[in-house]
Amino acid sequence: MSTPIHAQRISVPALRAQKGKEPVVVLTAYTTPVAQAVDPHVDILLVGDSLGMVLYGLESTLPVTLDMMIAHGAAVVRGSRRACVIVDMPFATYQESPAQAYRNSARILAETGCTGVKLEGGAEMANTIRFLTERRIPVMGHIGMMPQSVAAYGGFRVQGKEDDEAKAVLADAVAVAEAGAFTIVIESVVEPLARQITSTVDVPTIGIGASPSCDGQVLVTEDAAGLFSDFTPRFVKRYAELGEDLGAVAQTYAEDVRARRFPGPEHCFGVPKAAALAE
Ligand code: KIV
C-alpha cells in the first residue's frame, strides 16, 4: 500500500504551534520542478494566484480560474513530499456565499491533494472562513493589501497609513483569526501595524511587505530568484538572477547550434562509441 499523501507533510497543527517560535518559511510554487527544488527548505508551498501574472503574463490575478489553480496545485503536490501545500482560491470562487466557498475549496482539496486553501478578505469573509473551518477545510487568511481587490483600491497600495484604515485592518486580522484561519498572510501594510497584529492574534502571521516581527515570511519564488523582472516591489529580496542566467543559456545554445558545435556525435543514436570519443 502506498503512503497516504499527508502522512509525512508538515501539518496544520504543527504550523499553528510555530506561533512565536520558529519562523514559518513560505515560498510560492506553481509547477512540479519548482516544487521539487523548494520543498526541502520550506514549511509551506503556496500555490498563489499570482501565477496569473508571473506565469501567464496577465495584468492582475482577476482572470485566474479555479481550473488553473487546480492544475497547478496538483502539479505542486506531485512535486513535493514535505511541505504543507496551500492553494489560493481565485477571484469570484468564494465571495458569493459560504456554500460557494465550500463547494470550490472542496474541489481544490479533492482534485489536488493539497492540505488547505487561502482566501483574501477580512471581517466580511469571517462567516465564510468559519463555515469552511467548521467543516474541516484548513484556511489561510490574507489581509492588508489584497490583490483581488485591486479595482476597488485603484491600484496596488500600502494599507494602514491612516488611523481609520489601520483600525480596520487590525479588526480584519482579529475576525479572520477568530473565524478559525490557521495562519494569516499580511500583505503590504505599514510595519507598526503588522507588528501589532502579530502580537494581537493567536495564530502565526506570515508577512510580505509587513514586518520582521511577523511569525513567518512569504515571497514569490520567481521574484526571489530574479526570474520575473517586470516589477520588483520594495519588499522583495533577490537571491539570484535566474532570468539573466536563462538568457545566457539561450545565447550559448544558439551560438553552439549556429557554429555546428551542438549536437555532437555523443548526442546521437547509432554512432559507434569510438567515433563519438574521437570527436
Ligand atoms: O498569490 C500569491 O502568490 C500570494 C502571496 C504573494 C502571498 O498571495
PDB file of C-alpha atoms and ligand atoms in Angstrom:
ATOM      1  CA  MET A   1       0.000   0.000   0.000  1.00  0.00           C
ATOM      2  CA  SER A   2       1.368   3.463  -0.835  1.00  0.00           C
ATOM      3  CA  THR A   3       1.956   6.108   1.889  1.00  0.00           C
ATOM      4  CA  PRO A   4      -1.027   8.446   2.354  1.00  0.00           C
ATOM      5  CA  ILE A   5      -0.237  11.845   0.774  1.00  0.00           C
ATOM      6  CA  HIS A   6      -0.500  13.805   4.037  1.00  0.00           C
ATOM      7  CA  ALA A   7       1.463  11.358   6.241  1.00  0.00           C
ATOM      8  CA  GLN A   8       4.898  12.948   6.057  1.00  0.00           C
ATOM      9  CA  ARG A   9       3.923  16.567   5.405  1.00  0.00           C
ATOM     10  CA  ILE A  10       4.111  19.420   7.895  1.00  0.00           C
ATOM     11  CA  SER A  11       0.641  19.549   9.410  1.00  0.00           C
ATOM     12  CA  VAL A  12      -1.731  22.400  10.174  1.00  0.00           C
ATOM     13  CA  PRO A  13      -1.473  21.848  13.991  1.00  0.00           C
ATOM     14  CA  ALA A  14       2.359  21.860  13.692  1.00  0.00           C
ATOM     15  CA  LEU A  15       2.239  25.165  11.821  1.00  0.00           C
ATOM     16  CA  ARG A  16      -0.136  26.726  14.367  1.00  0.00           C
ATOM     17  CA  ALA A  17       2.271  25.641  17.111  1.00  0.00           C
ATOM     18  CA  GLN A  18       5.066  27.675  15.472  1.00  0.00           C
ATOM     19  CA  LYS A  19       3.399  30.916  16.670  1.00  0.00           C
ATOM     20  CA  GLY A  20       6.057  32.966  18.473  1.00  0.00           C
ATOM     21  CA  LYS A  21       8.668  30.222  17.988  1.00  0.00           C
ATOM     22  CA  GLU A  22      10.412  29.088  14.797  1.00  0.00           C
ATOM     23  CA  PRO A  23       9.584  31.435  11.847  1.00  0.00           C
ATOM     24  CA  VAL A  24       7.253  29.861   9.284  1.00  0.00           C
ATOM     25  CA  VAL A  25       9.014  29.784   5.900  1.00  0.00           C
ATOM     26  CA  VAL A  26       6.770  30.096   2.844  1.00  0.00           C
ATOM     27  CA  LEU A  27       7.566  30.292  -0.870  1.00  0.00           C
ATOM     28  CA  THR A  28       5.245  30.096  -3.835  1.00  0.00           C
ATOM     29  CA  ALA A  29       5.393  27.219  -6.317  1.00  0.00           C
ATOM     30  CA  TYR A  30       3.273  26.740  -9.409  1.00  0.00           C
ATOM     31  CA  THR A  31       4.997  23.817 -11.149  1.00  0.00           C
ATOM     32  CA  THR A  32       6.466  20.394 -10.356  1.00  0.00           C
ATOM     33  CA  PRO A  33      10.167  21.272 -10.941  1.00  0.00           C
ATOM     34  CA  VAL A  34       9.984  24.401  -8.777  1.00  0.00           C
ATOM     35  CA  ALA A  35       8.145  22.463  -6.061  1.00  0.00           C
ATOM     36  CA  GLN A  36      10.848  19.760  -6.172  1.00  0.00           C
ATOM     37  CA  ALA A  37      13.629  22.346  -5.765  1.00  0.00           C
ATOM     38  CA  VAL A  38      11.984  24.339  -2.991  1.00  0.00           C
ATOM     39  CA  ASP A  39      10.126  21.680  -0.965  1.00  0.00           C
ATOM     40  CA  PRO A  40      13.007  20.530   1.285  1.00  0.00           C
ATOM     41  CA  HIS A  41      13.611  24.082   2.517  1.00  0.00           C
ATOM     42  CA  VAL A  42      10.197  25.497   3.364  1.00  0.00           C
ATOM     43  CA  ASP A  43       7.289  24.833   5.711  1.00  0.00           C
ATOM     44  CA  ILE A  44       4.542  25.878   3.284  1.00  0.00           C
ATOM     45  CA  LEU A  45       4.412  25.797  -0.522  1.00  0.00           C
ATOM     46  CA  LEU A  46       1.834  28.366  -1.579  1.00  0.00           C
ATOM     47  CA  VAL A  47       0.244  27.893  -4.984  1.00  0.00           C
ATOM     48  CA  GLY A  48      -0.630  31.574  -5.240  1.00  0.00           C
ATOM     49  CA  ASP A  49      -2.980  33.096  -7.795  1.00  0.00           C
ATOM     50  CA  SER A  50      -0.002  35.389  -8.507  1.00  0.00           C
ATOM     51  CA  LEU A  51       0.674  32.648 -11.084  1.00  0.00           C
ATOM     52  CA  GLY A  52      -1.672  34.598 -13.370  1.00  0.00           C
ATOM     53  CA  MET A  53       0.817  37.466 -13.516  1.00  0.00           C
ATOM     54  CA  VAL A  54       4.066  35.537 -13.037  1.00  0.00           C
ATOM     55  CA  LEU A  55       3.433  32.529 -15.316  1.00  0.00           C
ATOM     56  CA  TYR A  56       0.747  33.760 -17.688  1.00  0.00           C
ATOM     57  CA  GLY A  57       1.712  37.442 -18.069  1.00  0.00           C
ATOM     58  CA  LEU A  58      -1.738  38.673 -17.010  1.00  0.00           C
ATOM     59  CA  GLU A  59      -2.089  42.220 -15.661  1.00  0.00           C
ATOM     60  CA  SER A  60      -3.819  41.149 -12.457  1.00  0.00           C
ATOM     61  CA  THR A  61      -4.902  37.975 -10.659  1.00  0.00           C
ATOM     62  CA  LEU A  62      -8.577  38.501 -11.534  1.00  0.00           C
ATOM     63  CA  PRO A  63      -8.721  36.331 -14.697  1.00  0.00           C
ATOM     64  CA  VAL A  64      -7.232  33.290 -12.901  1.00  0.00           C
ATOM     65  CA  THR A  65      -9.711  30.387 -12.861  1.00  0.00           C
ATOM     66  CA  LEU A  66     -10.425  27.506 -10.497  1.00  0.00           C
ATOM     67  CA  ASP A  67      -9.281  25.013 -13.155  1.00  0.00           C
ATOM     68  CA  MET A  68      -5.917  26.801 -13.477  1.00  0.00           C
ATOM     69  CA  MET A  69      -5.409  26.687  -9.694  1.00  0.00           C
ATOM     70  CA  ILE A  70      -6.371  23.003  -9.575  1.00  0.00           C
ATOM     71  CA  ALA A  71      -3.981  22.061 -12.405  1.00  0.00           C
ATOM     72  CA  HIS A  72      -1.054  23.936 -10.822  1.00  0.00           C
ATOM     73  CA  GLY A  73      -1.964  22.809  -7.288  1.00  0.00           C
ATOM     74  CA  ALA A  74      -1.900  19.153  -8.372  1.00  0.00           C
ATOM     75  CA  ALA A  75       1.477  19.685 -10.095  1.00  0.00           C
ATOM     76  CA  VAL A  76       2.932  21.160  -6.888  1.00  0.00           C
ATOM     77  CA  VAL A  77       1.558  18.340  -4.712  1.00  0.00           C
ATOM     78  CA  ARG A  78       3.133  15.817  -7.122  1.00  0.00           C
ATOM     79  CA  GLY A  79       6.476  17.635  -6.887  1.00  0.00           C
ATOM     80  CA  SER A  80       6.628  17.839  -3.094  1.00  0.00           C
ATOM     81  CA  ARG A  81       6.678  15.495  -0.120  1.00  0.00           C
ATOM     82  CA  ARG A  82       7.430  17.537   2.982  1.00  0.00           C
ATOM     83  CA  ALA A  83       5.891  21.000   2.868  1.00  0.00           C
ATOM     84  CA  CYS A  84       2.260  21.778   3.591  1.00  0.00           C
ATOM     85  CA  VAL A  85       0.715  22.753   0.235  1.00  0.00           C
ATOM     86  CA  ILE A  86      -1.847  25.564   0.290  1.00  0.00           C
ATOM     87  CA  VAL A  87      -3.732  26.612  -2.848  1.00  0.00           C
ATOM     88  CA  ASP A  88      -5.208  30.074  -3.432  1.00  0.00           C
ATOM     89  CA  MET A  89      -8.919  30.372  -4.145  1.00  0.00           C
ATOM     90  CA  PRO A  90      -9.148  32.592  -7.200  1.00  0.00           C
ATOM     91  CA  PHE A  91     -11.341  35.666  -7.627  1.00  0.00           C
ATOM     92  CA  ALA A  92     -15.128  35.053  -7.663  1.00  0.00           C
ATOM     93  CA  THR A  93     -14.908  31.439  -6.486  1.00  0.00           C
ATOM     94  CA  TYR A  94     -15.709  32.098  -2.794  1.00  0.00           C
ATOM     95  CA  GLN A  95     -17.019  35.645  -2.243  1.00  0.00           C
ATOM     96  CA  GLU A  96     -20.633  34.907  -3.212  1.00  0.00           C
ATOM     97  CA  SER A  97     -21.559  32.663  -0.266  1.00  0.00           C
ATOM     98  CA  PRO A  98     -20.110  30.195   2.247  1.00  0.00           C
ATOM     99  CA  ALA A  99     -21.736  27.379   0.232  1.00  0.00           C
ATOM    100  CA  GLN A 100     -19.956  28.501  -2.962  1.00  0.00           C
ATOM    101  CA  ALA A 101     -16.681  28.696  -0.999  1.00  0.00           C
ATOM    102  CA  TYR A 102     -17.215  25.183   0.406  1.00  0.00           C
ATOM    103  CA  ARG A 103     -18.021  23.676  -2.987  1.00  0.00           C
ATOM    104  CA  ASN A 104     -14.947  25.181  -4.635  1.00  0.00           C
ATOM    105  CA  SER A 105     -12.497  24.653  -1.775  1.00  0.00           C
ATOM    106  CA  ALA A 106     -13.626  21.018  -1.511  1.00  0.00           C
ATOM    107  CA  ARG A 107     -12.886  20.617  -5.239  1.00  0.00           C
ATOM    108  CA  ILE A 108      -9.415  22.103  -4.705  1.00  0.00           C
ATOM    109  CA  LEU A 109      -8.645  19.700  -1.839  1.00  0.00           C
ATOM    110  CA  ALA A 110     -10.115  16.645  -3.580  1.00  0.00           C
ATOM    111  CA  GLU A 111      -8.569  17.277  -7.010  1.00  0.00           C
ATOM    112  CA  THR A 112      -5.081  18.447  -5.945  1.00  0.00           C
ATOM    113  CA  GLY A 113      -4.364  16.578  -2.696  1.00  0.00           C
ATOM    114  CA  CYS A 114      -3.327  19.870  -1.052  1.00  0.00           C
ATOM    115  CA  THR A 115      -3.786  20.484   2.677  1.00  0.00           C
ATOM    116  CA  GLY A 116      -5.753  23.737   2.638  1.00  0.00           C
ATOM    117  CA  VAL A 117      -6.799  26.871   0.809  1.00  0.00           C
ATOM    118  CA  LYS A 118      -6.011  30.579   1.100  1.00  0.00           C
ATOM    119  CA  LEU A 119      -8.605  33.253   0.572  1.00  0.00           C
ATOM    120  CA  GLU A 120      -8.431  37.037   0.658  1.00  0.00           C
ATOM    121  CA  GLY A 121     -10.658  39.087   2.926  1.00  0.00           C
ATOM    122  CA  GLY A 122     -11.139  40.480   6.421  1.00  0.00           C
ATOM    123  CA  ALA A 123     -14.201  40.784   8.663  1.00  0.00           C
ATOM    124  CA  GLU A 124     -16.518  40.450   5.651  1.00  0.00           C
ATOM    125  CA  MET A 125     -15.164  36.931   4.990  1.00  0.00           C
ATOM    126  CA  ALA A 126     -15.245  35.754   8.632  1.00  0.00           C
ATOM    127  CA  ASN A 127     -18.526  33.833   8.219  1.00  0.00           C
ATOM    128  CA  THR A 128     -17.154  32.053   5.178  1.00  0.00           C
ATOM    129  CA  ILE A 129     -13.891  31.149   6.931  1.00  0.00           C
ATOM    130  CA  ARG A 130     -15.891  29.820   9.903  1.00  0.00           C
ATOM    131  CA  PHE A 131     -18.148  27.805   7.568  1.00  0.00           C
ATOM    132  CA  LEU A 132     -15.100  26.165   5.954  1.00  0.00           C
ATOM    133  CA  THR A 133     -13.057  25.531   9.097  1.00  0.00           C
ATOM    134  CA  GLU A 134     -16.075  24.072  10.972  1.00  0.00           C
ATOM    135  CA  ARG A 135     -16.295  21.615   8.052  1.00  0.00           C
ATOM    136  CA  ARG A 136     -12.591  20.729   8.365  1.00  0.00           C
ATOM    137  CA  ILE A 137     -11.214  22.738   5.456  1.00  0.00           C
ATOM    138  CA  PRO A 138      -7.996  24.412   6.671  1.00  0.00           C
ATOM    139  CA  VAL A 139      -7.961  28.098   5.700  1.00  0.00           C
ATOM    140  CA  MET A 140      -5.044  30.514   5.473  1.00  0.00           C
ATOM    141  CA  GLY A 141      -6.314  34.100   5.683  1.00  0.00           C
ATOM    142  CA  HIS A 142      -4.959  37.038   3.660  1.00  0.00           C
ATOM    143  CA  ILE A 143      -5.458  40.635   4.816  1.00  0.00           C
ATOM    144  CA  GLY A 144      -3.969  44.081   4.214  1.00  0.00           C
ATOM    145  CA  MET A 145      -3.351  44.663   0.520  1.00  0.00           C
ATOM    146  CA  MET A 146      -5.494  42.089  -1.252  1.00  0.00           C
ATOM    147  CA  PRO A 147      -4.591  41.853  -4.951  1.00  0.00           C
ATOM    148  CA  GLN A 148      -8.072  40.570  -5.923  1.00  0.00           C
ATOM    149  CA  SER A 149      -9.435  43.950  -4.703  1.00  0.00           C
ATOM    150  CA  VAL A 150      -7.098  45.976  -6.916  1.00  0.00           C
ATOM    151  CA  ALA A 151     -10.045  47.524  -8.799  1.00  0.00           C
ATOM    152  CA  ALA A 152     -11.568  48.811  -5.540  1.00  0.00           C
ATOM    153  CA  TYR A 153      -8.211  50.202  -4.309  1.00  0.00           C
ATOM    154  CA  GLY A 154      -7.483  51.827  -7.685  1.00  0.00           C
ATOM    155  CA  GLY A 155      -4.054  50.116  -7.811  1.00  0.00           C
ATOM    156  CA  PHE A 156      -1.655  48.207  -5.571  1.00  0.00           C
ATOM    157  CA  ARG A 157      -1.466  50.399  -2.424  1.00  0.00           C
ATOM    158  CA  VAL A 158       0.203  50.002   1.005  1.00  0.00           C
ATOM    159  CA  GLN A 159      -2.501  49.658   3.678  1.00  0.00           C
ATOM    160  CA  GLY A 160      -2.826  51.111   7.187  1.00  0.00           C
ATOM    161  CA  LYS A 161      -1.187  54.516   6.725  1.00  0.00           C
ATOM    162  CA  GLU A 162      -4.263  56.328   8.095  1.00  0.00           C
ATOM    163  CA  ASP A 163      -5.605  55.591  11.597  1.00  0.00           C
ATOM    164  CA  ASP A 164      -9.056  54.503  10.415  1.00  0.00           C
ATOM    165  CA  GLU A 165      -7.599  52.159   7.846  1.00  0.00           C
ATOM    166  CA  ALA A 166      -5.142  50.695  10.387  1.00  0.00           C
ATOM    167  CA  LYS A 167      -8.023  50.027  12.843  1.00  0.00           C
ATOM    168  CA  ALA A 168      -9.992  48.294  10.081  1.00  0.00           C
ATOM    169  CA  VAL A 169      -7.024  46.069   9.107  1.00  0.00           C
ATOM    170  CA  LEU A 170      -6.460  45.122  12.773  1.00  0.00           C
ATOM    171  CA  ALA A 171     -10.172  44.293  13.120  1.00  0.00           C
ATOM    172  CA  ASP A 172      -9.889  42.188   9.945  1.00  0.00           C
ATOM    173  CA  ALA A 173      -6.991  40.204  11.433  1.00  0.00           C
ATOM    174  CA  VAL A 174      -8.888  39.543  14.674  1.00  0.00           C
ATOM    175  CA  ALA A 175     -12.050  38.489  12.797  1.00  0.00           C
ATOM    176  CA  VAL A 176     -10.134  36.123  10.489  1.00  0.00           C
ATOM    177  CA  ALA A 177      -8.225  34.550  13.409  1.00  0.00           C
ATOM    178  CA  GLU A 178     -11.402  34.133  15.493  1.00  0.00           C
ATOM    179  CA  ALA A 179     -13.146  32.548  12.498  1.00  0.00           C
ATOM    180  CA  GLY A 180     -10.565  29.748  12.556  1.00  0.00           C
ATOM    181  CA  ALA A 181      -7.868  30.601   9.996  1.00  0.00           C
ATOM    182  CA  PHE A 182      -4.707  28.648  10.907  1.00  0.00           C
ATOM    183  CA  THR A 183      -2.316  31.332   9.606  1.00  0.00           C
ATOM    184  CA  ILE A 184      -2.801  34.841   8.201  1.00  0.00           C
ATOM    185  CA  VAL A 185      -0.850  36.437   5.354  1.00  0.00           C
ATOM    186  CA  ILE A 186      -0.381  40.169   5.961  1.00  0.00           C
ATOM    187  CA  GLU A 187       0.479  41.896   2.679  1.00  0.00           C
ATOM    188  CA  SER A 188       1.824  45.425   2.209  1.00  0.00           C
ATOM    189  CA  VAL A 189       0.851  47.136   5.444  1.00  0.00           C
ATOM    190  CA  VAL A 190       2.872  49.650   7.468  1.00  0.00           C
ATOM    191  CA  GLU A 191       5.349  47.922   9.767  1.00  0.00           C
ATOM    192  CA  PRO A 192       3.985  49.025  13.191  1.00  0.00           C
ATOM    193  CA  LEU A 193       0.539  47.706  12.231  1.00  0.00           C
ATOM    194  CA  ALA A 194       1.902  44.317  11.136  1.00  0.00           C
ATOM    195  CA  ARG A 195       3.775  44.112  14.440  1.00  0.00           C
ATOM    196  CA  GLN A 196       0.618  44.995  16.399  1.00  0.00           C
ATOM    197  CA  ILE A 197      -1.438  42.394  14.515  1.00  0.00           C
ATOM    198  CA  THR A 198       1.218  39.752  15.209  1.00  0.00           C
ATOM    199  CA  SER A 199       1.149  40.429  18.944  1.00  0.00           C
ATOM    200  CA  THR A 200      -2.673  40.538  18.982  1.00  0.00           C
ATOM    201  CA  VAL A 201      -3.766  37.389  17.154  1.00  0.00           C
ATOM    202  CA  ASP A 202      -3.027  33.872  18.412  1.00  0.00           C
ATOM    203  CA  VAL A 203      -2.234  32.340  15.005  1.00  0.00           C
ATOM    204  CA  PRO A 204       1.000  32.754  13.025  1.00  0.00           C
ATOM    205  CA  THR A 205       1.166  35.841  10.810  1.00  0.00           C
ATOM    206  CA  ILE A 206       3.013  35.462   7.510  1.00  0.00           C
ATOM    207  CA  GLY A 207       4.383  38.763   6.251  1.00  0.00           C
ATOM    208  CA  ILE A 208       5.032  40.058   2.763  1.00  0.00           C
ATOM    209  CA  GLY A 209       5.827  43.747   2.844  1.00  0.00           C
ATOM    210  CA  ALA A 210       4.863  43.645   6.527  1.00  0.00           C
ATOM    211  CA  SER A 211       7.299  43.349   9.467  1.00  0.00           C
ATOM    212  CA  PRO A 212      10.324  41.357  10.671  1.00  0.00           C
ATOM    213  CA  SER A 213       8.208  40.650  13.774  1.00  0.00           C
ATOM    214  CA  CYS A 214       5.740  38.528  11.815  1.00  0.00           C
ATOM    215  CA  ASP A 215       5.725  34.833  12.705  1.00  0.00           C
ATOM    216  CA  GLY A 216       6.761  33.925   9.168  1.00  0.00           C
ATOM    217  CA  GLN A 217       7.550  35.266   5.722  1.00  0.00           C
ATOM    218  CA  VAL A 218       6.388  34.564   2.180  1.00  0.00           C
ATOM    219  CA  LEU A 219       7.900  35.547  -1.167  1.00  0.00           C
ATOM    220  CA  VAL A 220       7.057  34.714  -4.748  1.00  0.00           C
ATOM    221  CA  THR A 221       9.846  32.305  -5.746  1.00  0.00           C
ATOM    222  CA  GLU A 222      10.289  33.871  -9.182  1.00  0.00           C
ATOM    223  CA  ASP A 223      10.779  37.286  -7.502  1.00  0.00           C
ATOM    224  CA  ALA A 224      13.373  35.896  -5.070  1.00  0.00           C
ATOM    225  CA  ALA A 225      15.147  34.074  -7.925  1.00  0.00           C
ATOM    226  CA  GLY A 226      15.199  37.061 -10.282  1.00  0.00           C
ATOM    227  CA  LEU A 227      13.084  35.231 -12.837  1.00  0.00           C
ATOM    228  CA  PHE A 228      10.261  37.746 -13.013  1.00  0.00           C
ATOM    229  CA  SER A 229      11.520  41.242 -13.534  1.00  0.00           C
ATOM    230  CA  ASP A 230       8.526  43.233 -14.861  1.00  0.00           C
ATOM    231  CA  PHE A 231       8.430  44.986 -11.499  1.00  0.00           C
ATOM    232  CA  THR A 232      10.311  44.347  -8.242  1.00  0.00           C
ATOM    233  CA  PRO A 233       8.403  45.619  -5.189  1.00  0.00           C
ATOM    234  CA  ARG A 234      10.368  47.081  -2.270  1.00  0.00           C
ATOM    235  CA  PHE A 235       9.578  44.045  -0.104  1.00  0.00           C
ATOM    236  CA  VAL A 236      11.351  41.585  -2.428  1.00  0.00           C
ATOM    237  CA  LYS A 237      14.899  40.404  -1.763  1.00  0.00           C
ATOM    238  CA  ARG A 238      16.505  38.906  -4.880  1.00  0.00           C
ATOM    239  CA  TYR A 239      18.764  35.954  -4.122  1.00  0.00           C
ATOM    240  CA  ALA A 240      19.735  35.187  -7.734  1.00  0.00           C
ATOM    241  CA  GLU A 241      19.386  36.487 -11.274  1.00  0.00           C
ATOM    242  CA  LEU A 242      17.970  33.363 -12.926  1.00  0.00           C
ATOM    243  CA  GLY A 243      16.393  35.435 -15.704  1.00  0.00           C
ATOM    244  CA  GLU A 244      19.868  36.601 -16.781  1.00  0.00           C
ATOM    245  CA  ASP A 245      21.246  33.054 -16.371  1.00  0.00           C
ATOM    246  CA  LEU A 246      18.485  31.718 -18.633  1.00  0.00           C
ATOM    247  CA  GLY A 247      19.285  34.364 -21.242  1.00  0.00           C
ATOM    248  CA  ALA A 248      22.956  33.285 -21.123  1.00  0.00           C
ATOM    249  CA  VAL A 249      21.918  29.629 -21.591  1.00  0.00           C
ATOM    250  CA  ALA A 250      19.840  30.548 -24.659  1.00  0.00           C
ATOM    251  CA  GLN A 251      22.662  32.665 -26.109  1.00  0.00           C
ATOM    252  CA  THR A 252      25.332  29.945 -25.704  1.00  0.00           C
ATOM    253  CA  TYR A 253      22.995  27.274 -27.075  1.00  0.00           C
ATOM    254  CA  ALA A 254      22.180  29.455 -30.116  1.00  0.00           C
ATOM    255  CA  GLU A 255      25.907  30.074 -30.750  1.00  0.00           C
ATOM    256  CA  ASP A 256      26.625  26.313 -30.487  1.00  0.00           C
ATOM    257  CA  VAL A 257      23.838  25.393 -32.930  1.00  0.00           C
ATOM    258  CA  ARG A 258      24.831  28.097 -35.433  1.00  0.00           C
ATOM    259  CA  ALA A 259      28.517  27.062 -35.238  1.00  0.00           C
ATOM    260  CA  ARG A 260      27.557  23.343 -35.535  1.00  0.00           C
ATOM    261  CA  ARG A 261      29.180  22.628 -32.137  1.00  0.00           C
ATOM    262  CA  PHE A 262      25.905  21.096 -30.911  1.00  0.00           C
ATOM    263  CA  PRO A 263      24.685  18.406 -31.331  1.00  0.00           C
ATOM    264  CA  GLY A 264      27.906  16.337 -31.377  1.00  0.00           C
ATOM    265  CA  PRO A 265      28.189  12.598 -32.124  1.00  0.00           C
ATOM    266  CA  GLU A 266      27.870  11.890 -28.391  1.00  0.00           C
ATOM    267  CA  HIS A 267      24.325  13.288 -28.515  1.00  0.00           C
ATOM    268  CA  CYS A 268      23.285  10.992 -31.422  1.00  0.00           C
ATOM    269  CA  PHE A 269      22.000   7.416 -31.599  1.00  0.00           C
ATOM    270  CA  GLY A 270      23.700   4.697 -33.682  1.00  0.00           C
ATOM    271  CA  VAL A 271      27.131   6.385 -33.745  1.00  0.00           C
ATOM    272  CA  PRO A 272      29.975   3.940 -32.846  1.00  0.00           C
ATOM    273  CA  LYS A 273      31.433   4.822 -29.426  1.00  0.00           C
ATOM    274  CA  ALA A 274      34.964   5.195 -30.866  1.00  0.00           C
ATOM    275  CA  ALA A 275      33.754   7.806 -33.367  1.00  0.00           C
ATOM    276  CA  ALA A 276      31.996   9.717 -30.612  1.00  0.00           C
ATOM    277  CA  LEU A 277      35.158   9.617 -28.444  1.00  0.00           C
ATOM    278  CA  ALA A 278      37.405  10.657 -31.327  1.00  0.00           C
ATOM    279  CA  GLU A 279      35.475  13.892 -31.709  1.00  0.00           C
TER     280      GLU A 279
HETATM  281  O1  KIV B   1      -0.763  34.886  -4.844  1.00  0.00           O
HETATM  282  C1  KIV B   1       0.249  34.884  -4.121  1.00  0.00           C
HETATM  283  O2  KIV B   1       1.344  34.449  -4.512  1.00  0.00           O
HETATM  284  C2  KIV B   1       0.100  35.420  -2.771  1.00  0.00           C
HETATM  285  C3  KIV B   1       1.330  35.670  -1.969  1.00  0.00           C
HETATM  286  C4  KIV B   1       2.159  36.743  -2.555  1.00  0.00           C
HETATM  287  C5  KIV B   1       1.006  35.916  -0.542  1.00  0.00           C
HETATM  288  O3  KIV B   1      -0.984  35.648  -2.350  1.00  0.00           O
END
